[in-house]
mmCIF file of C-alpha atoms in Angstrom:
data_model
loop_
_atom_site.group_PDB
_atom_site.id
_atom_site.type_symbol
_atom_site.label_atom_id
_atom_site.label_comp_id
_atom_site.label_asym_id
_atom_site.label_seq_id
_atom_site.Cartn_x
_atom_site.Cartn_y
_atom_site.Cartn_z
ATOM 1 C CA MET A 1 204.308 -91.937 46.265
ATOM 2 C CA SER A 2 202.939 -88.837 44.526
ATOM 3 C CA ARG A 3 204.767 -86.672 41.995
ATOM 4 C CA ILE A 4 204.641 -82.946 42.744
ATOM 5 C CA LEU A 5 205.782 -80.101 40.499
ATOM 6 C CA VAL A 6 207.166 -77.108 42.442
ATOM 7 C CA VAL A 7 207.190 -73.878 40.412
ATOM 8 C CA ASP A 8 209.072 -70.930 41.980
ATOM 9 C CA ASP A 9 211.856 -68.629 40.717
ATOM 10 C CA ASP A 10 213.441 -68.545 44.200
ATOM 11 C CA ARG A 11 215.812 -71.504 44.445
ATOM 12 C CA ALA A 12 215.784 -71.374 48.248
ATOM 13 C CA VAL A 13 211.988 -71.789 48.281
ATOM 14 C CA ARG A 14 212.207 -74.734 45.865
ATOM 15 C CA VAL A 15 214.888 -76.415 48.001
ATOM 16 C CA LEU A 16 212.849 -75.919 51.180
ATOM 17 C CA LEU A 17 209.645 -77.277 49.640
ATOM 18 C CA LYS A 18 211.501 -80.240 48.131
ATOM 19 C CA SER A 19 213.014 -81.063 51.512
ATOM 20 C CA ILE A 20 209.592 -80.968 53.198
ATOM 21 C CA LEU A 21 207.885 -83.074 50.517
ATOM 22 C CA VAL A 22 210.637 -85.665 50.023
ATOM 23 C CA LYS A 23 210.655 -86.394 53.765
ATOM 24 C CA ASP A 24 206.953 -87.229 53.367
ATOM 25 C CA SER A 25 207.804 -89.704 50.553
ATOM 26 C CA HIS A 26 206.770 -87.488 47.635
ATOM 27 C CA GLU A 27 208.745 -87.182 44.397
ATOM 28 C CA VAL A 28 209.495 -83.556 43.484
ATOM 29 C CA ILE A 29 210.083 -81.908 40.089
ATOM 30 C CA GLU A 30 211.388 -78.320 40.050
ATOM 31 C CA SER A 31 210.667 -75.480 37.613
ATOM 32 C CA PRO A 32 212.056 -71.934 37.978
ATOM 33 C CA ASP A 33 209.649 -70.222 35.561
ATOM 34 C CA GLY A 34 206.334 -70.523 33.727
ATOM 35 C CA SER A 35 207.664 -71.854 30.427
ATOM 36 C CA SER A 36 209.520 -74.771 32.006
ATOM 37 C CA ALA A 37 206.533 -75.397 34.313
ATOM 38 C CA LEU A 38 204.125 -75.878 31.416
ATOM 39 C CA LEU A 39 206.647 -78.118 29.643
ATOM 40 C CA ALA A 40 207.246 -80.201 32.794
ATOM 41 C CA ALA A 41 203.499 -80.525 33.384
ATOM 42 C CA ARG A 42 202.989 -81.949 29.878
ATOM 43 C CA GLU A 43 205.972 -84.295 30.004
ATOM 44 C CA GLU A 44 205.910 -85.452 33.639
ATOM 45 C CA ARG A 45 202.142 -85.373 34.371
ATOM 46 C CA PRO A 46 202.483 -84.555 38.083
ATOM 47 C CA ASP A 47 199.788 -85.452 40.583
ATOM 48 C CA LEU A 48 199.812 -81.916 42.015
ATOM 49 C CA ILE A 49 201.417 -78.533 41.264
ATOM 50 C CA LEU A 50 202.668 -75.927 43.745
ATOM 51 C CA LEU A 51 202.670 -72.686 41.730
ATOM 52 C CA ASP A 52 204.177 -69.341 42.742
ATOM 53 C CA LEU A 53 202.230 -66.383 41.358
ATOM 54 C CA MET A 54 205.327 -64.189 40.901
ATOM 55 C CA LEU A 55 207.442 -65.653 38.079
ATOM 56 C CA PRO A 56 210.074 -63.992 35.852
ATOM 57 C CA ASP A 57 208.515 -64.794 32.476
ATOM 58 C CA TYR A 58 204.801 -65.338 33.083
ATOM 59 C CA ASN A 59 202.371 -64.193 35.712
ATOM 60 C CA GLY A 60 201.461 -67.272 37.744
ATOM 61 C CA LEU A 61 197.794 -66.726 36.867
ATOM 62 C CA GLU A 62 198.700 -67.028 33.175
ATOM 63 C CA VAL A 63 200.378 -70.366 33.867
ATOM 64 C CA LEU A 64 197.289 -71.468 35.800
ATOM 65 C CA SER A 65 195.099 -70.429 32.863
ATOM 66 C CA GLY A 66 197.319 -72.384 30.461
ATOM 67 C CA LEU A 67 196.994 -75.499 32.605
ATOM 68 C CA LYS A 68 193.206 -75.256 32.847
ATOM 69 C CA GLU A 69 192.817 -74.686 29.097
ATOM 70 C CA ASP A 70 194.694 -77.912 28.300
ATOM 71 C CA SER A 71 192.281 -80.877 28.394
ATOM 72 C CA ASP A 72 195.116 -83.214 29.402
ATOM 73 C CA LEU A 73 196.311 -81.018 32.293
ATOM 74 C CA GLU A 74 193.164 -79.370 33.616
ATOM 75 C CA VAL A 75 192.472 -82.137 36.133
ATOM 76 C CA ILE A 76 195.806 -81.646 37.942
ATOM 77 C CA PRO A 77 195.141 -79.837 41.248
ATOM 78 C CA VAL A 78 197.077 -76.582 41.636
ATOM 79 C CA ILE A 79 197.948 -74.955 44.975
ATOM 80 C CA VAL A 80 199.230 -71.392 44.572
ATOM 81 C CA LEU A 81 202.018 -69.827 46.622
ATOM 82 C CA THR A 82 201.367 -66.186 47.507
ATOM 83 C CA GLY A 83 202.537 -63.433 49.802
ATOM 84 C CA SER A 84 200.617 -63.325 53.060
ATOM 85 C CA SER A 85 199.052 -59.923 52.215
ATOM 86 C CA ASP A 86 198.193 -60.642 48.583
ATOM 87 C CA ARG A 87 194.467 -61.230 49.192
ATOM 88 C CA GLN A 88 193.244 -60.294 45.703
ATOM 89 C CA SER A 89 195.650 -62.688 43.963
ATOM 90 C CA LYS A 90 194.464 -65.526 46.198
ATOM 91 C CA LEU A 91 190.823 -64.891 45.311
ATOM 92 C CA THR A 92 191.618 -64.558 41.603
ATOM 93 C CA ALA A 93 193.618 -67.795 41.632
ATOM 94 C CA LEU A 94 190.848 -69.718 43.397
ATOM 95 C CA SER A 95 188.232 -68.415 40.949
ATOM 96 C CA SER A 96 190.549 -69.406 38.057
ATOM 97 C CA GLY A 97 190.776 -73.058 39.079
ATOM 98 C CA ALA A 98 193.315 -73.299 41.906
ATOM 99 C CA VAL A 99 192.186 -75.665 44.665
ATOM 100 C CA ASP A 100 193.979 -73.978 47.583
ATOM 101 C CA PHE A 101 196.725 -71.521 48.511
ATOM 102 C CA ILE A 102 199.736 -71.421 50.837
ATOM 103 C CA SER A 103 200.926 -68.078 52.137
ATOM 104 C CA LYS A 104 204.615 -67.265 52.429
ATOM 105 C CA PRO A 105 206.381 -67.640 54.774
ATOM 106 C CA PHE A 106 204.963 -71.131 55.393
ATOM 107 C CA MET A 107 205.367 -73.871 57.960
ATOM 108 C CA SER A 108 206.195 -77.432 56.910
ATOM 109 C CA GLU A 109 203.120 -78.760 58.745
ATOM 110 C CA GLU A 110 200.831 -76.457 56.755
ATOM 111 C CA VAL A 111 202.450 -77.437 53.451
ATOM 112 C CA LEU A 112 202.001 -81.164 54.121
ATOM 113 C CA LEU A 113 198.452 -80.742 55.410
ATOM 114 C CA ARG A 114 197.287 -78.808 52.348
ATOM 115 C CA VAL A 115 199.230 -80.946 49.864
ATOM 116 C CA ASN A 116 198.094 -84.303 51.281
ATOM 117 C CA THR A 117 194.484 -83.144 51.599
ATOM 118 C CA GLN A 118 194.353 -82.171 47.930
ATOM 119 C CA LEU A 119 196.093 -85.370 46.849
ATOM 120 C CA LYS A 120 193.486 -87.427 48.717
ATOM 121 C CA LEU A 121 190.669 -85.448 47.095
ATOM 122 C CA HIS A 122 192.276 -85.817 43.680
ATOM 123 C CA ASN A 123 192.603 -89.604 44.110
ATOM 124 C CA LEU A 124 188.981 -89.837 45.235
ATOM 125 C CA ILE A 125 187.877 -87.888 42.159
ATOM 126 C CA LYS A 126 189.928 -90.164 39.879
ATOM 127 C CA SER A 127 188.357 -93.231 41.512
ATOM 128 C CA LEU A 128 184.925 -91.693 41.061
ATOM 129 C CA ARG A 129 185.601 -91.046 37.371
ATOM 130 C CA VAL A 130 186.629 -94.665 36.886
ATOM 131 C CA ALA A 131 183.454 -95.824 38.648
ATOM 132 C CA VAL A 132 181.270 -93.500 36.557
ATOM 133 C CA ASP A 133 182.912 -94.675 33.321
ATOM 134 C CA SER A 134 182.337 -98.287 34.352
ATOM 135 C CA LEU A 135 178.710 -97.554 35.199
ATOM 136 C CA GLN A 136 178.175 -95.780 31.874
ATOM 137 C CA ASN A 137 179.594 -98.801 30.048
ATOM 138 C CA ASP A 138 177.248 -101.076 32.007
ATOM 139 C CA VAL A 139 174.280 -98.855 31.143
ATOM 140 C CA LEU A 140 175.205 -98.835 27.450
ATOM 141 C CA ALA A 141 175.554 -102.624 27.464
ATOM 142 C CA ALA A 142 172.191 -103.001 29.201
ATOM 143 C CA GLY A 143 170.591 -100.725 26.621
ATOM 144 C CA ARG A 144 172.029 -102.744 23.727
ATOM 145 C CA ILE A 145 170.770 -106.003 25.236
ATOM 146 C CA GLN A 146 167.335 -104.508 25.845
ATOM 147 C CA ALA A 147 167.055 -103.114 22.296
ATOM 148 C CA ALA A 148 168.168 -106.436 20.786
ATOM 149 C CA LEU A 149 165.157 -108.219 22.311
ATOM 150 C CA VAL A 150 162.432 -106.228 20.571
ATOM 151 C CA PRO A 151 161.335 -107.627 17.183
ATOM 152 C CA GLN A 152 162.798 -106.242 13.974
ATOM 153 C CA SER A 153 159.606 -106.730 11.981
ATOM 154 C CA ALA A 154 156.043 -107.952 12.473
ATOM 155 C CA PRO A 155 155.346 -111.628 11.692
ATOM 156 C CA GLN A 156 153.563 -112.416 8.452
ATOM 157 C CA GLY A 157 149.791 -112.182 8.825
ATOM 158 C CA LEU A 158 149.698 -109.334 11.350
ATOM 159 C CA LYS A 159 149.513 -105.660 10.359
ATOM 160 C CA MET A 160 151.634 -103.994 13.000
ATOM 161 C CA GLU A 161 153.951 -100.977 13.297
ATOM 162 C CA TRP A 162 155.748 -99.506 16.295
ATOM 163 C CA ILE A 163 157.809 -96.686 17.704
ATOM 164 C CA TYR A 164 160.458 -97.777 20.200
ATOM 165 C CA SER A 165 163.092 -95.441 21.631
ATOM 166 C CA PRO A 166 164.960 -96.315 24.857
ATOM 167 C CA SER A 167 165.756 -93.294 27.021
ATOM 168 C CA TYR A 168 169.297 -92.014 27.530
ATOM 169 C CA ARG A 169 169.086 -93.246 31.132
ATOM 170 C CA VAL A 170 168.028 -96.767 30.072
ATOM 171 C CA GLY A 171 164.599 -97.784 31.206
ATOM 172 C CA GLY A 172 162.660 -100.992 31.016
ATOM 173 C CA ASP A 173 160.150 -101.016 28.141
ATOM 174 C CA ILE A 174 159.966 -104.342 26.350
ATOM 175 C CA PHE A 175 157.537 -105.801 23.813
ATOM 176 C CA ASP A 176 157.288 -108.757 21.506
ATOM 177 C CA VAL A 177 155.018 -110.531 19.039
ATOM 178 C CA VAL A 178 154.789 -114.328 19.147
ATOM 179 C CA LYS A 179 153.044 -116.368 16.481
ATOM 180 C CA LEU A 180 150.798 -118.968 18.148
ATOM 181 C CA GLY A 181 149.302 -120.413 15.000
ATOM 182 C CA GLU A 182 148.653 -119.610 11.366
ATOM 183 C CA GLU A 183 146.324 -116.708 12.229
ATOM 184 C CA LYS A 184 146.791 -116.315 15.980
ATOM 185 C CA PHE A 185 149.332 -114.080 17.743
ATOM 186 C CA PHE A 186 150.399 -113.230 21.278
ATOM 187 C CA VAL A 187 151.441 -109.582 21.773
ATOM 188 C CA TYR A 188 152.656 -107.901 24.937
ATOM 189 C CA LEU A 189 153.991 -104.494 25.970
ATOM 190 C CA ALA A 190 155.592 -104.141 29.416
ATOM 191 C CA ASP A 191 157.090 -101.197 31.313
ATOM 192 C CA MET A 192 159.442 -101.761 34.272
ATOM 193 C CA SER A 193 159.444 -99.240 37.117
ATOM 194 C CA GLY A 194 162.479 -96.992 37.473
ATOM 195 C CA HIS A 195 165.482 -96.560 35.211
ATOM 196 C CA GLY A 196 169.005 -97.851 34.818
ATOM 197 C CA VAL A 197 170.554 -101.273 34.695
ATOM 198 C CA ASN A 198 168.133 -102.874 37.197
ATOM 199 C CA ALA A 199 165.063 -101.948 35.140
ATOM 200 C CA ALA A 200 166.731 -103.034 31.897
ATOM 201 C CA MET A 201 167.799 -106.377 33.347
ATOM 202 C CA LEU A 202 164.296 -107.008 34.732
ATOM 203 C CA SER A 203 162.911 -106.428 31.230
ATOM 204 C CA VAL A 204 165.340 -109.079 29.944
ATOM 205 C CA MET A 205 164.160 -111.505 32.636
ATOM 206 C CA VAL A 206 160.508 -110.878 31.771
ATOM 207 C CA HIS A 207 161.268 -111.479 28.097
ATOM 208 C CA ARG A 208 163.030 -114.730 28.955
ATOM 209 C CA PHE A 209 160.172 -115.843 31.232
ATOM 210 C CA ILE A 210 157.686 -115.349 28.398
ATOM 211 C CA GLU A 211 159.872 -117.313 25.986
ATOM 212 C CA ASP A 212 160.103 -120.172 28.512
ATOM 213 C CA TYR A 213 156.358 -120.083 29.169
ATOM 214 C CA ARG A 214 155.650 -120.253 25.453
ATOM 215 C CA GLY A 215 158.021 -123.230 25.158
ATOM 216 C CA ARG A 216 156.199 -125.155 27.900
ATOM 217 C CA ILE A 217 152.748 -125.030 26.312
ATOM 218 C CA GLY A 218 151.432 -126.722 23.227
ATOM 219 C CA GLU A 219 150.661 -125.109 19.883
ATOM 220 C CA GLY A 220 147.623 -122.836 20.191
ATOM 221 C CA GLU A 221 147.117 -123.592 23.917
ATOM 222 C CA PHE A 222 148.129 -120.175 25.280
ATOM 223 C CA ASP A 223 145.842 -119.405 28.249
ATOM 224 C CA LEU A 224 146.011 -115.651 28.930
ATOM 225 C CA LYS A 225 144.568 -115.882 32.447
ATOM 226 C CA ASP A 226 147.030 -118.602 33.469
ATOM 227 C CA PHE A 227 149.897 -116.687 31.895
ATOM 228 C CA MET A 228 149.143 -113.487 33.850
ATOM 229 C CA ALA A 229 148.775 -115.367 37.127
ATOM 230 C CA GLU A 230 152.099 -117.159 36.650
ATOM 231 C CA LEU A 231 153.812 -113.933 35.615
ATOM 232 C CA ASP A 232 152.558 -112.202 38.765
ATOM 233 C CA SER A 233 153.676 -115.009 41.065
ATOM 234 C CA SER A 234 157.129 -115.210 39.429
ATOM 235 C CA PHE A 235 158.020 -111.527 39.811
ATOM 236 C CA ARG A 236 157.083 -110.616 43.370
ATOM 237 C CA PHE A 237 158.032 -107.100 44.432
ATOM 238 C CA GLU A 238 159.697 -108.330 47.628
ATOM 239 C CA LYS A 239 162.071 -110.438 45.532
ATOM 240 C CA PHE A 240 163.076 -107.902 42.864
ATOM 241 C CA ASN A 241 162.242 -104.608 44.599
ATOM 242 C CA LEU A 242 160.707 -103.514 41.302
ATOM 243 C CA PHE A 243 157.266 -103.818 39.800
ATOM 244 C CA PHE A 244 156.039 -103.475 36.244
ATOM 245 C CA THR A 245 152.939 -102.947 34.162
ATOM 246 C CA ILE A 246 152.009 -105.061 31.159
ATOM 247 C CA ILE A 247 149.330 -105.422 28.514
ATOM 248 C CA SER A 248 149.106 -108.905 27.072
ATOM 249 C CA MET A 249 146.831 -109.933 24.194
ATOM 250 C CA ILE A 250 145.886 -112.815 22.004
ATOM 251 C CA ILE A 251 144.831 -111.731 18.519
ATOM 252 C CA ASP A 252 142.934 -114.003 16.134
ATOM 253 C CA THR A 253 143.111 -112.323 12.730
ATOM 254 C CA ALA A 254 140.721 -114.819 11.125
ATOM 255 C CA SER A 255 137.820 -114.283 13.530
ATOM 256 C CA LYS A 256 138.815 -110.666 14.336
ATOM 257 C CA LYS A 257 138.699 -111.601 18.011
ATOM 258 C CA LEU A 258 140.898 -109.998 20.657
ATOM 259 C CA LEU A 259 141.556 -111.195 24.213
ATOM 260 C CA LEU A 260 143.214 -108.555 26.355
ATOM 261 C CA CYS A 261 144.474 -108.300 29.933
ATOM 262 C CA ASN A 262 145.840 -105.015 31.284
ATOM 263 C CA ALA A 263 147.912 -105.003 34.480
ATOM 264 C CA GLY A 264 148.358 -101.364 35.492
ATOM 265 C CA HIS A 265 149.251 -100.106 32.002
ATOM 266 C CA PRO A 266 147.928 -96.932 30.284
ATOM 267 C CA SER A 267 144.555 -97.805 28.741
ATOM 268 C CA PRO A 268 144.798 -98.820 25.064
ATOM 269 C CA LEU A 269 142.922 -96.885 22.389
ATOM 270 C CA LEU A 270 140.632 -98.662 19.944
ATOM 271 C CA MET A 271 139.698 -96.776 16.769
ATOM 272 C CA GLU A 272 136.360 -98.011 15.406
ATOM 273 C CA ASN A 273 134.740 -96.258 12.430
ATOM 274 C CA GLY A 274 136.837 -93.153 13.011
ATOM 275 C CA ARG A 275 136.007 -92.906 16.703
ATOM 276 C CA PHE A 276 138.111 -93.606 19.764
ATOM 277 C CA ARG A 277 137.189 -96.053 22.438
ATOM 278 C CA VAL A 278 139.332 -96.201 25.579
ATOM 279 C CA LEU A 279 139.702 -99.760 26.888
ATOM 280 C CA GLU A 280 139.743 -98.940 30.593
ATOM 281 C CA ASN A 281 139.366 -102.411 32.077
ATOM 282 C CA LYS A 282 142.573 -103.024 34.031
ATOM 283 C CA GLU A 283 143.984 -104.764 37.087
ATOM 284 C CA GLY A 284 146.826 -103.900 39.466
ATOM 285 C CA LEU A 285 150.573 -104.010 38.976
ATOM 286 C CA ILE A 286 152.573 -107.170 38.373
ATOM 287 C CA GLY A 287 154.402 -108.351 41.484
ATOM 288 C CA MET A 288 151.947 -106.907 44.015
ATOM 289 C CA ASN A 289 149.561 -109.922 44.239
ATOM 290 C CA MET A 290 146.793 -107.895 42.585
ATOM 291 C CA ILE A 291 146.190 -109.975 39.444
ATOM 292 C CA ARG A 292 142.888 -111.818 39.239
ATOM 293 C CA GLY A 293 143.026 -112.658 35.528
ATOM 294 C CA ALA A 294 140.213 -110.432 34.233
ATOM 295 C CA ILE A 295 140.166 -110.904 30.450
ATOM 296 C CA GLU A 296 138.401 -108.463 28.113
ATOM 297 C CA GLU A 297 137.065 -110.072 24.927
ATOM 298 C CA LEU A 298 136.481 -107.857 21.898
ATOM 299 C CA ASN A 299 135.003 -108.570 18.467
ATOM 300 C CA LEU A 300 136.580 -106.266 15.914
ATOM 301 C CA SER A 301 135.903 -105.247 12.327
ATOM 302 C CA GLY A 302 138.219 -104.856 9.364
ATOM 303 C CA GLY A 303 140.033 -101.527 9.497
ATOM 304 C CA ASP A 304 139.835 -101.159 13.274
ATOM 305 C CA ARG A 305 143.076 -100.038 14.883
ATOM 306 C CA LEU A 306 144.451 -100.734 18.326
ATOM 307 C CA ILE A 307 147.014 -98.391 19.898
ATOM 308 C CA LEU A 308 149.141 -99.455 22.884
ATOM 309 C CA TYR A 309 151.722 -97.187 24.487
ATOM 310 C CA THR A 310 153.793 -96.708 27.616
ATOM 311 C CA ASP A 311 153.534 -93.608 29.792
ATOM 312 C CA GLY A 312 156.970 -92.541 28.554
ATOM 313 C CA PHE A 313 155.212 -91.479 25.337
ATOM 314 C CA THR A 314 152.384 -89.368 26.723
ATOM 315 C CA GLU A 315 154.363 -88.036 29.703
ATOM 316 C CA SER A 316 157.322 -86.817 27.647
ATOM 317 C CA THR A 317 157.861 -83.076 28.028
ATOM 318 C CA ASN A 318 159.298 -80.401 25.759
ATOM 319 C CA GLU A 319 161.771 -77.665 26.648
ATOM 320 C CA ASP A 320 158.959 -75.572 28.150
ATOM 321 C CA GLY A 321 157.919 -78.381 30.493
ATOM 322 C CA GLU A 322 154.698 -79.052 28.555
ATOM 323 C CA MET A 323 153.554 -82.679 28.526
ATOM 324 C CA PHE A 324 152.779 -84.466 25.247
ATOM 325 C CA GLY A 325 149.574 -85.909 26.746
ATOM 326 C CA GLU A 326 146.878 -88.359 25.700
ATOM 327 C CA GLU A 327 144.704 -85.682 24.094
ATOM 328 C CA ARG A 328 147.491 -84.645 21.718
ATOM 329 C CA LEU A 329 148.091 -88.315 20.866
ATOM 330 C CA GLN A 330 144.418 -88.812 20.010
ATOM 331 C CA ASP A 331 144.301 -85.619 17.923
ATOM 332 C CA ILE A 332 147.278 -86.747 15.843
ATOM 333 C CA LEU A 333 145.852 -90.238 15.358
ATOM 334 C CA GLN A 334 142.493 -88.739 14.385
ATOM 335 C CA GLY A 335 144.234 -86.893 11.574
ATOM 336 C CA CYS A 336 145.763 -90.150 10.312
ATOM 337 C CA LEU A 337 142.521 -92.020 9.588
ATOM 338 C CA ASP A 338 143.092 -92.005 5.830
ATOM 339 C CA MET A 339 146.783 -92.898 6.104
ATOM 340 C CA SER A 340 148.324 -96.343 5.936
ATOM 341 C CA LEU A 341 149.562 -97.864 9.172
ATOM 342 C CA SER A 342 153.176 -97.183 8.176
ATOM 343 C CA ALA A 343 152.430 -93.556 7.252
ATOM 344 C CA THR A 344 150.559 -93.123 10.538
ATOM 345 C CA LYS A 345 153.597 -94.316 12.444
ATOM 346 C CA GLU A 346 155.942 -91.964 10.589
ATOM 347 C CA ASN A 347 153.624 -88.997 11.037
ATOM 348 C CA LEU A 348 153.255 -89.715 14.731
ATOM 349 C CA ARG A 349 157.011 -90.135 15.179
ATOM 350 C CA ASP A 350 157.672 -86.864 13.333
ATOM 351 C CA ARG A 351 155.127 -84.921 15.400
ATOM 352 C CA PHE A 352 156.484 -86.401 18.619
ATOM 353 C CA GLU A 353 160.096 -85.495 17.764
ATOM 354 C CA LYS A 354 159.128 -81.944 16.797
ATOM 355 C CA PHE A 355 157.247 -81.551 20.080
ATOM 356 C CA LYS A 356 160.133 -82.899 22.146
ATOM 357 C CA GLY A 357 162.800 -80.883 20.328
ATOM 358 C CA ILE A 358 166.379 -81.407 21.517
ATOM 359 C CA LYS A 359 165.303 -82.480 25.000
ATOM 360 C CA ASN A 360 166.296 -86.044 25.894
ATOM 361 C CA ALA A 361 163.472 -88.417 26.792
ATOM 362 C CA GLU A 362 163.458 -89.142 30.521
ATOM 363 C CA ASP A 363 161.767 -92.509 30.009
ATOM 364 C CA ASP A 364 161.571 -95.185 27.349
ATOM 365 C CA VAL A 365 159.110 -94.325 24.574
ATOM 366 C CA SER A 366 157.053 -97.188 23.131
ATOM 367 C CA LEU A 367 153.906 -97.256 21.007
ATOM 368 C CA LEU A 368 152.380 -100.143 19.061
ATOM 369 C CA LEU A 369 149.892 -99.790 16.193
ATOM 370 C CA ILE A 370 147.864 -102.845 15.139
ATOM 371 C CA GLU A 371 145.318 -102.908 12.317
ATOM 372 C CA PHE A 372 142.676 -105.601 11.835
#
């Protein structure tokens, strides 16, 4: 049963409308003027209001305006009652927030049709709001879980800094650093396709898979080729309906040796003696049966820097629609050659935020800086 507020200074009209609505199992509240209507709306919280535009104290449009300006009452649907020839008032009422109108004199069938239609729409909107609120809570929870999985600091023995900022829509970037031995580390950066809870939850599953894989092997026995093959076979596209890209590496800080496998990820940048080198060797996406385990082996020198990032960084746009881009990233990094790794990160973050302005990032933003 719905509660309906009938606002009309003509008692006969109120009695007639109440009779029609009560027979259809609605509860009716009556108000003869604008002041009592606003008071009844606040106290009774009706599901719908039938509002006459000709009232003794207020113009009905003023009452309508008062309802729409109150955050607690603005969602209540209002159907206005007008004279059959009052065309301008009908248009003004509809543009001011009324959902429909009923012309006097009216038929009971028309009253019930218009009232019940708006009540159904109102209930659908309320259900939709509940669903949206629930979804937003799920997205926020997924984002918190995702953010909790990234490391809080680099392990001792590895010079590493990062920028990590999940998007407002929740994406699927995930990274971690795992110590394999006294001077050996496993590092990965992955980017799930799409956005929302599904992408975030897949990132959690990938993180858990890597933890389990690490637990099954012995100390120092991490085989990068085997790891990539098992990762690919465990996350088939037809099973999850999502794919992802990943860069995985084994870093030996003692020998300055790097083993790297890139599955569909943006090519890392290697800074050697002040010059950039793009590491373009890559394979296909994870989950598409495209991984063959091609490992790139690099011998590095002290002071070399490796930069890994997701496309959410370089493809971020500002308010003018301009893309941040790889060239801008390289120019900024080039100007940071004499800075510490930490200062480089802060400078890059500051320049990125200034470029982006107040615009929300559409995708997760991740960038890792590693110095040898």
